[in-house]
Amino acid sequence: MALIDRKPGAAITLCASADGTVLQRIAAPEGWHFGGHAVFDSGGTCLYATESRDSDQEGRIAVHRLPDGERIAAFSSGGIEPHELIWALPDRRLAIGNGGLVDRLASEGEAASSFAYVDAGSGDLQSTCRLDEDWISLSIRHLARTAEGEIVFGMQDQDPATDWRPLVGVARPDGGYEMLDMPRDELMKLRGYCGSVAIDRAGIVAAATSP
């Protein structure tokens, strides 16, 4: 298993699943930091991790060979400050949530958030979708895939004090997206942040948590 540092994302720690023995630590490149999330390929031979440049939060995906952890490739995440990434198509296509925060420690302000699909082999950006200006304060953080190939995404609102905005959306394979309605009383309880999203085994029910 892999444990990814965040705030600051200084390293990735590879551990044995059976007993937690530390197998390897992968340091972030100088001037960059990891974004707290990564995925293995189906064979367990490569690890794909989000990372951002310290100076401007430019995002990219780092590819590490296992078990030695050697860095073998890196390519753009299609946005800035990428957070979670998941497989849209196993071993072929990555779905990436770019949080869009220039100051990753900021608690308020605008976000240049986007959702991107990237070819895992070539690193080519296949498509990207930026949130409308109405949602300029929303930062995409967490992802889960439905049985139909849609991606449910949970968000963080950088301006929760002035209005109650939706915090969960669904991105379609055609590049479009929609925000999910939520009763206002329930939305207020989330206080502007979804900490994770998940899909049930049937792939049709989504759940989002808020800490």
Tab-separated table of C-alpha atoms in Angstrom:
chain	number	residue	atom	x	y	z
A	1	MET	CA	0.000	0.000	0.000
A	2	ALA	CA	1.005	3.628	-0.464
A	3	LEU	CA	0.685	6.464	2.049
A	4	ILE	CA	0.867	9.892	0.411
A	5	ASP	CA	1.910	12.951	2.414
A	6	ARG	CA	-0.046	16.197	2.150
A	7	LYS	CA	0.443	19.680	3.650
A	8	PRO	CA	3.295	19.374	2.976
A	9	GLY	CA	3.335	16.504	0.469
A	10	ALA	CA	6.975	15.675	1.008
A	11	ALA	CA	6.995	11.929	0.303
A	12	ILE	CA	5.169	8.714	-0.548
A	13	THR	CA	5.673	5.787	1.831
A	14	LEU	CA	5.270	2.280	0.414
A	15	CYS	CA	4.287	-0.294	3.063
A	16	ALA	CA	3.548	-4.013	3.195
A	17	SER	CA	-0.221	-4.471	3.503
A	18	ALA	CA	0.128	-7.464	5.809
A	19	ASP	CA	2.009	-5.831	8.662
A	20	GLY	CA	2.711	-2.210	7.715
A	21	THR	CA	6.446	-2.712	7.248
A	22	VAL	CA	7.960	0.298	5.455
A	23	LEU	CA	9.350	-0.847	2.114
A	24	GLN	CA	10.319	2.405	0.432
A	25	ARG	CA	10.010	6.182	0.749
A	26	ILE	CA	9.752	8.265	-2.397
A	27	ALA	CA	10.685	11.906	-1.951
A	28	ALA	CA	8.886	14.604	-3.918
A	29	PRO	CA	11.112	16.323	-6.510
A	30	GLU	CA	12.688	19.604	-5.420
A	31	GLY	CA	10.212	22.433	-5.907
A	32	TRP	CA	7.194	20.114	-5.988
A	33	HIS	CA	4.858	18.435	-3.477
A	34	PHE	CA	2.434	15.521	-3.603
A	35	GLY	CA	-1.333	16.099	-3.484
A	36	GLY	CA	-2.390	13.388	-1.041
A	37	HIS	CA	-3.715	10.808	-3.531
A	38	ALA	CA	-2.397	8.096	-5.851
A	39	VAL	CA	-3.579	4.949	-7.670
A	40	PHE	CA	-1.912	1.657	-8.575
A	41	ASP	CA	-2.305	0.056	-11.971
A	42	SER	CA	-4.104	-3.295	-12.043
A	43	GLY	CA	-0.881	-5.304	-11.965
A	44	GLY	CA	0.625	-3.342	-9.077
A	45	THR	CA	3.641	-2.440	-11.191
A	46	CYS	CA	3.160	1.341	-11.304
A	47	LEU	CA	1.878	4.055	-8.993
A	48	TYR	CA	0.345	7.277	-10.342
A	49	ALA	CA	0.372	10.254	-7.948
A	50	THR	CA	-0.824	13.860	-8.149
A	51	GLU	CA	1.723	16.577	-7.473
A	52	SER	CA	1.934	20.384	-7.736
A	53	ARG	CA	4.743	22.868	-8.275
A	54	ASP	CA	5.447	24.960	-5.180
A	55	SER	CA	5.724	28.256	-7.045
A	56	ASP	CA	2.409	28.289	-8.941
A	57	GLN	CA	0.621	24.967	-8.198
A	58	GLU	CA	0.982	23.778	-11.802
A	59	GLY	CA	-0.233	20.178	-11.711
A	60	ARG	CA	1.185	16.948	-13.026
A	61	ILE	CA	0.948	13.200	-12.562
A	62	ALA	CA	4.089	11.366	-11.442
A	63	VAL	CA	4.494	7.722	-12.461
A	64	HIS	CA	6.639	5.493	-10.224
A	65	ARG	CA	7.760	1.972	-11.020
A	66	LEU	CA	7.266	-0.629	-8.320
A	67	PRO	CA	8.677	-2.074	-6.160
A	68	ASP	CA	11.783	0.157	-6.321
A	69	GLY	CA	9.795	3.408	-6.568
A	70	GLU	CA	11.837	4.808	-9.454
A	71	ARG	CA	10.200	7.740	-11.214
A	72	ILE	CA	9.695	6.737	-14.853
A	73	ALA	CA	7.397	9.445	-16.225
A	74	ALA	CA	5.504	12.641	-15.448
A	75	PHE	CA	2.797	14.476	-17.404
A	76	SER	CA	0.379	17.366	-16.978
A	77	SER	CA	-2.754	16.932	-14.880
A	78	GLY	CA	-4.597	19.353	-17.148
A	79	GLY	CA	-4.921	22.033	-14.454
A	80	ILE	CA	-3.504	23.411	-11.226
A	81	GLU	CA	-3.322	21.898	-7.747
A	82	PRO	CA	-4.550	18.364	-8.613
A	83	HIS	CA	-5.991	16.450	-5.691
A	84	GLU	CA	-7.555	13.017	-6.220
A	85	LEU	CA	-7.202	10.855	-9.339
A	86	ILE	CA	-8.977	7.583	-10.150
A	87	TRP	CA	-9.214	5.158	-13.052
A	88	ALA	CA	-11.918	6.103	-15.550
A	89	LEU	CA	-10.817	3.079	-17.600
A	90	PRO	CA	-8.476	0.677	-15.758
A	91	ASP	CA	-4.850	1.039	-16.866
A	92	ARG	CA	-5.892	3.304	-19.755
A	93	ARG	CA	-7.620	6.518	-18.719
A	94	LEU	CA	-7.213	8.631	-15.578
A	95	ALA	CA	-9.853	10.986	-14.219
A	96	ILE	CA	-8.274	13.880	-12.306
A	97	GLY	CA	-9.803	16.475	-10.020
A	98	ASN	CA	-7.790	19.693	-10.270
A	99	GLY	CA	-8.577	21.707	-7.153
A	100	GLY	CA	-7.494	24.980	-8.736
A	101	LEU	CA	-6.150	26.630	-5.569
A	102	VAL	CA	-3.086	28.802	-6.112
A	103	ASP	CA	-2.648	29.044	-2.351
A	104	ARG	CA	-3.274	25.501	-1.186
A	105	LEU	CA	-3.484	26.607	2.453
A	106	ALA	CA	-6.041	29.355	1.808
A	107	SER	CA	-9.479	29.067	3.409
A	108	GLU	CA	-11.164	31.531	1.039
A	109	GLY	CA	-10.858	32.968	-2.482
A	110	GLU	CA	-11.472	31.934	-6.087
A	111	ALA	CA	-10.506	28.528	-7.509
A	112	ALA	CA	-9.536	27.664	-11.096
A	113	SER	CA	-10.985	24.196	-10.646
A	114	SER	CA	-11.305	21.653	-13.445
A	115	PHE	CA	-11.943	18.007	-14.194
A	116	ALA	CA	-9.634	16.247	-16.659
A	117	TYR	CA	-9.313	12.932	-18.488
A	118	VAL	CA	-5.737	11.894	-19.341
A	119	ASP	CA	-4.333	8.932	-21.281
A	120	ALA	CA	-2.288	7.014	-18.701
A	121	GLY	CA	0.113	5.627	-21.290
A	122	SER	CA	0.976	8.691	-23.347
A	123	GLY	CA	0.076	11.391	-20.828
A	124	ASP	CA	-2.049	13.142	-23.461
A	125	LEU	CA	-4.896	15.313	-22.196
A	126	GLN	CA	-8.050	13.826	-23.700
A	127	SER	CA	-10.573	16.332	-22.377
A	128	THR	CA	-11.040	18.897	-19.653
A	129	CYS	CA	-14.042	20.600	-18.128
A	130	ARG	CA	-13.826	23.792	-16.070
A	131	LEU	CA	-16.556	24.759	-13.662
A	132	ASP	CA	-18.767	27.671	-14.730
A	133	GLU	CA	-18.156	31.155	-13.305
A	134	ASP	CA	-21.174	30.670	-11.032
A	135	TRP	CA	-19.059	28.117	-9.156
A	136	ILE	CA	-15.786	30.083	-9.092
A	137	SER	CA	-15.323	29.466	-5.363
A	138	LEU	CA	-15.690	25.664	-5.637
A	139	SER	CA	-12.608	23.436	-5.610
A	140	ILE	CA	-12.909	19.831	-6.865
A	141	ARG	CA	-11.273	17.494	-4.338
A	142	HIS	CA	-12.566	13.888	-4.368
A	143	LEU	CA	-13.817	11.425	-7.002
A	144	ALA	CA	-15.668	8.123	-7.440
A	145	ARG	CA	-16.753	6.256	-10.598
A	146	THR	CA	-20.275	4.977	-11.271
A	147	ALA	CA	-21.200	1.790	-13.131
A	148	GLU	CA	-22.068	3.907	-16.194
A	149	GLY	CA	-18.639	5.541	-16.267
A	150	GLU	CA	-19.734	8.854	-14.807
A	151	ILE	CA	-17.504	10.470	-12.195
A	152	VAL	CA	-19.041	11.788	-8.989
A	153	PHE	CA	-16.983	14.618	-7.520
A	154	GLY	CA	-17.011	16.233	-4.086
A	155	MET	CA	-15.949	19.833	-3.580
A	156	GLN	CA	-14.707	22.418	-1.131
A	157	ASP	CA	-16.266	25.890	-1.121
A	158	GLN	CA	-13.702	28.657	-0.613
A	159	ASP	CA	-16.520	31.116	0.138
A	160	PRO	CA	-19.085	29.281	2.289
A	161	ALA	CA	-20.079	32.376	4.232
A	162	THR	CA	-21.986	34.254	1.493
A	163	ASP	CA	-24.115	31.516	-0.098
A	164	TRP	CA	-24.856	27.792	0.058
A	165	ARG	CA	-23.507	26.213	-3.120
A	166	PRO	CA	-23.772	22.547	-4.205
A	167	LEU	CA	-20.873	20.408	-3.017
A	168	VAL	CA	-21.383	17.268	-5.126
A	169	GLY	CA	-21.535	16.970	-8.907
A	170	VAL	CA	-21.477	14.355	-11.660
A	171	ALA	CA	-19.156	14.547	-14.673
A	172	ARG	CA	-20.316	12.703	-17.799
A	173	PRO	CA	-18.050	10.897	-20.271
A	174	ASP	CA	-19.056	13.439	-22.959
A	175	GLY	CA	-17.364	16.232	-21.001
A	176	GLY	CA	-20.457	17.804	-19.462
A	177	TYR	CA	-21.388	17.910	-15.805
A	178	GLU	CA	-24.256	18.666	-13.464
A	179	MET	CA	-24.472	19.704	-9.842
A	180	LEU	CA	-26.577	17.608	-7.482
A	181	ASP	CA	-29.298	19.308	-5.454
A	182	MET	CA	-29.353	18.908	-1.712
A	183	PRO	CA	-31.872	20.124	0.891
A	184	ARG	CA	-30.668	23.472	2.211
A	185	ASP	CA	-30.749	22.345	5.843
A	186	GLU	CA	-28.518	19.375	5.032
A	187	LEU	CA	-26.209	21.455	2.863
A	188	MET	CA	-25.659	23.922	5.714
A	189	LYS	CA	-24.471	21.091	7.949
A	190	LEU	CA	-21.602	20.299	5.560
A	191	ARG	CA	-20.063	23.748	6.168
A	192	GLY	CA	-18.650	24.002	2.677
A	193	TYR	CA	-16.634	20.800	2.459
A	194	CYS	CA	-16.952	17.196	1.288
A	195	GLY	CA	-14.104	15.085	2.599
A	196	SER	CA	-14.709	11.996	0.429
A	197	VAL	CA	-17.117	10.408	-2.035
A	198	ALA	CA	-17.887	6.749	-2.726
A	199	ILE	CA	-20.160	4.583	-4.884
A	200	ASP	CA	-21.948	1.417	-3.746
A	201	ARG	CA	-21.023	-1.975	-5.240
A	202	ALA	CA	-23.878	-1.775	-7.754
A	203	GLY	CA	-22.399	1.495	-8.979
A	204	ILE	CA	-25.639	3.480	-8.715
A	205	VAL	CA	-25.720	5.108	-5.263
A	206	ALA	CA	-23.259	7.846	-4.326
A	207	ALA	CA	-22.358	8.936	-0.814
A	208	ALA	CA	-20.369	11.958	0.318
A	209	THR	CA	-18.935	12.626	3.753
A	210	SER	CA	-18.162	15.888	5.504
A	211	PRO	CA	-15.836	16.083	8.517
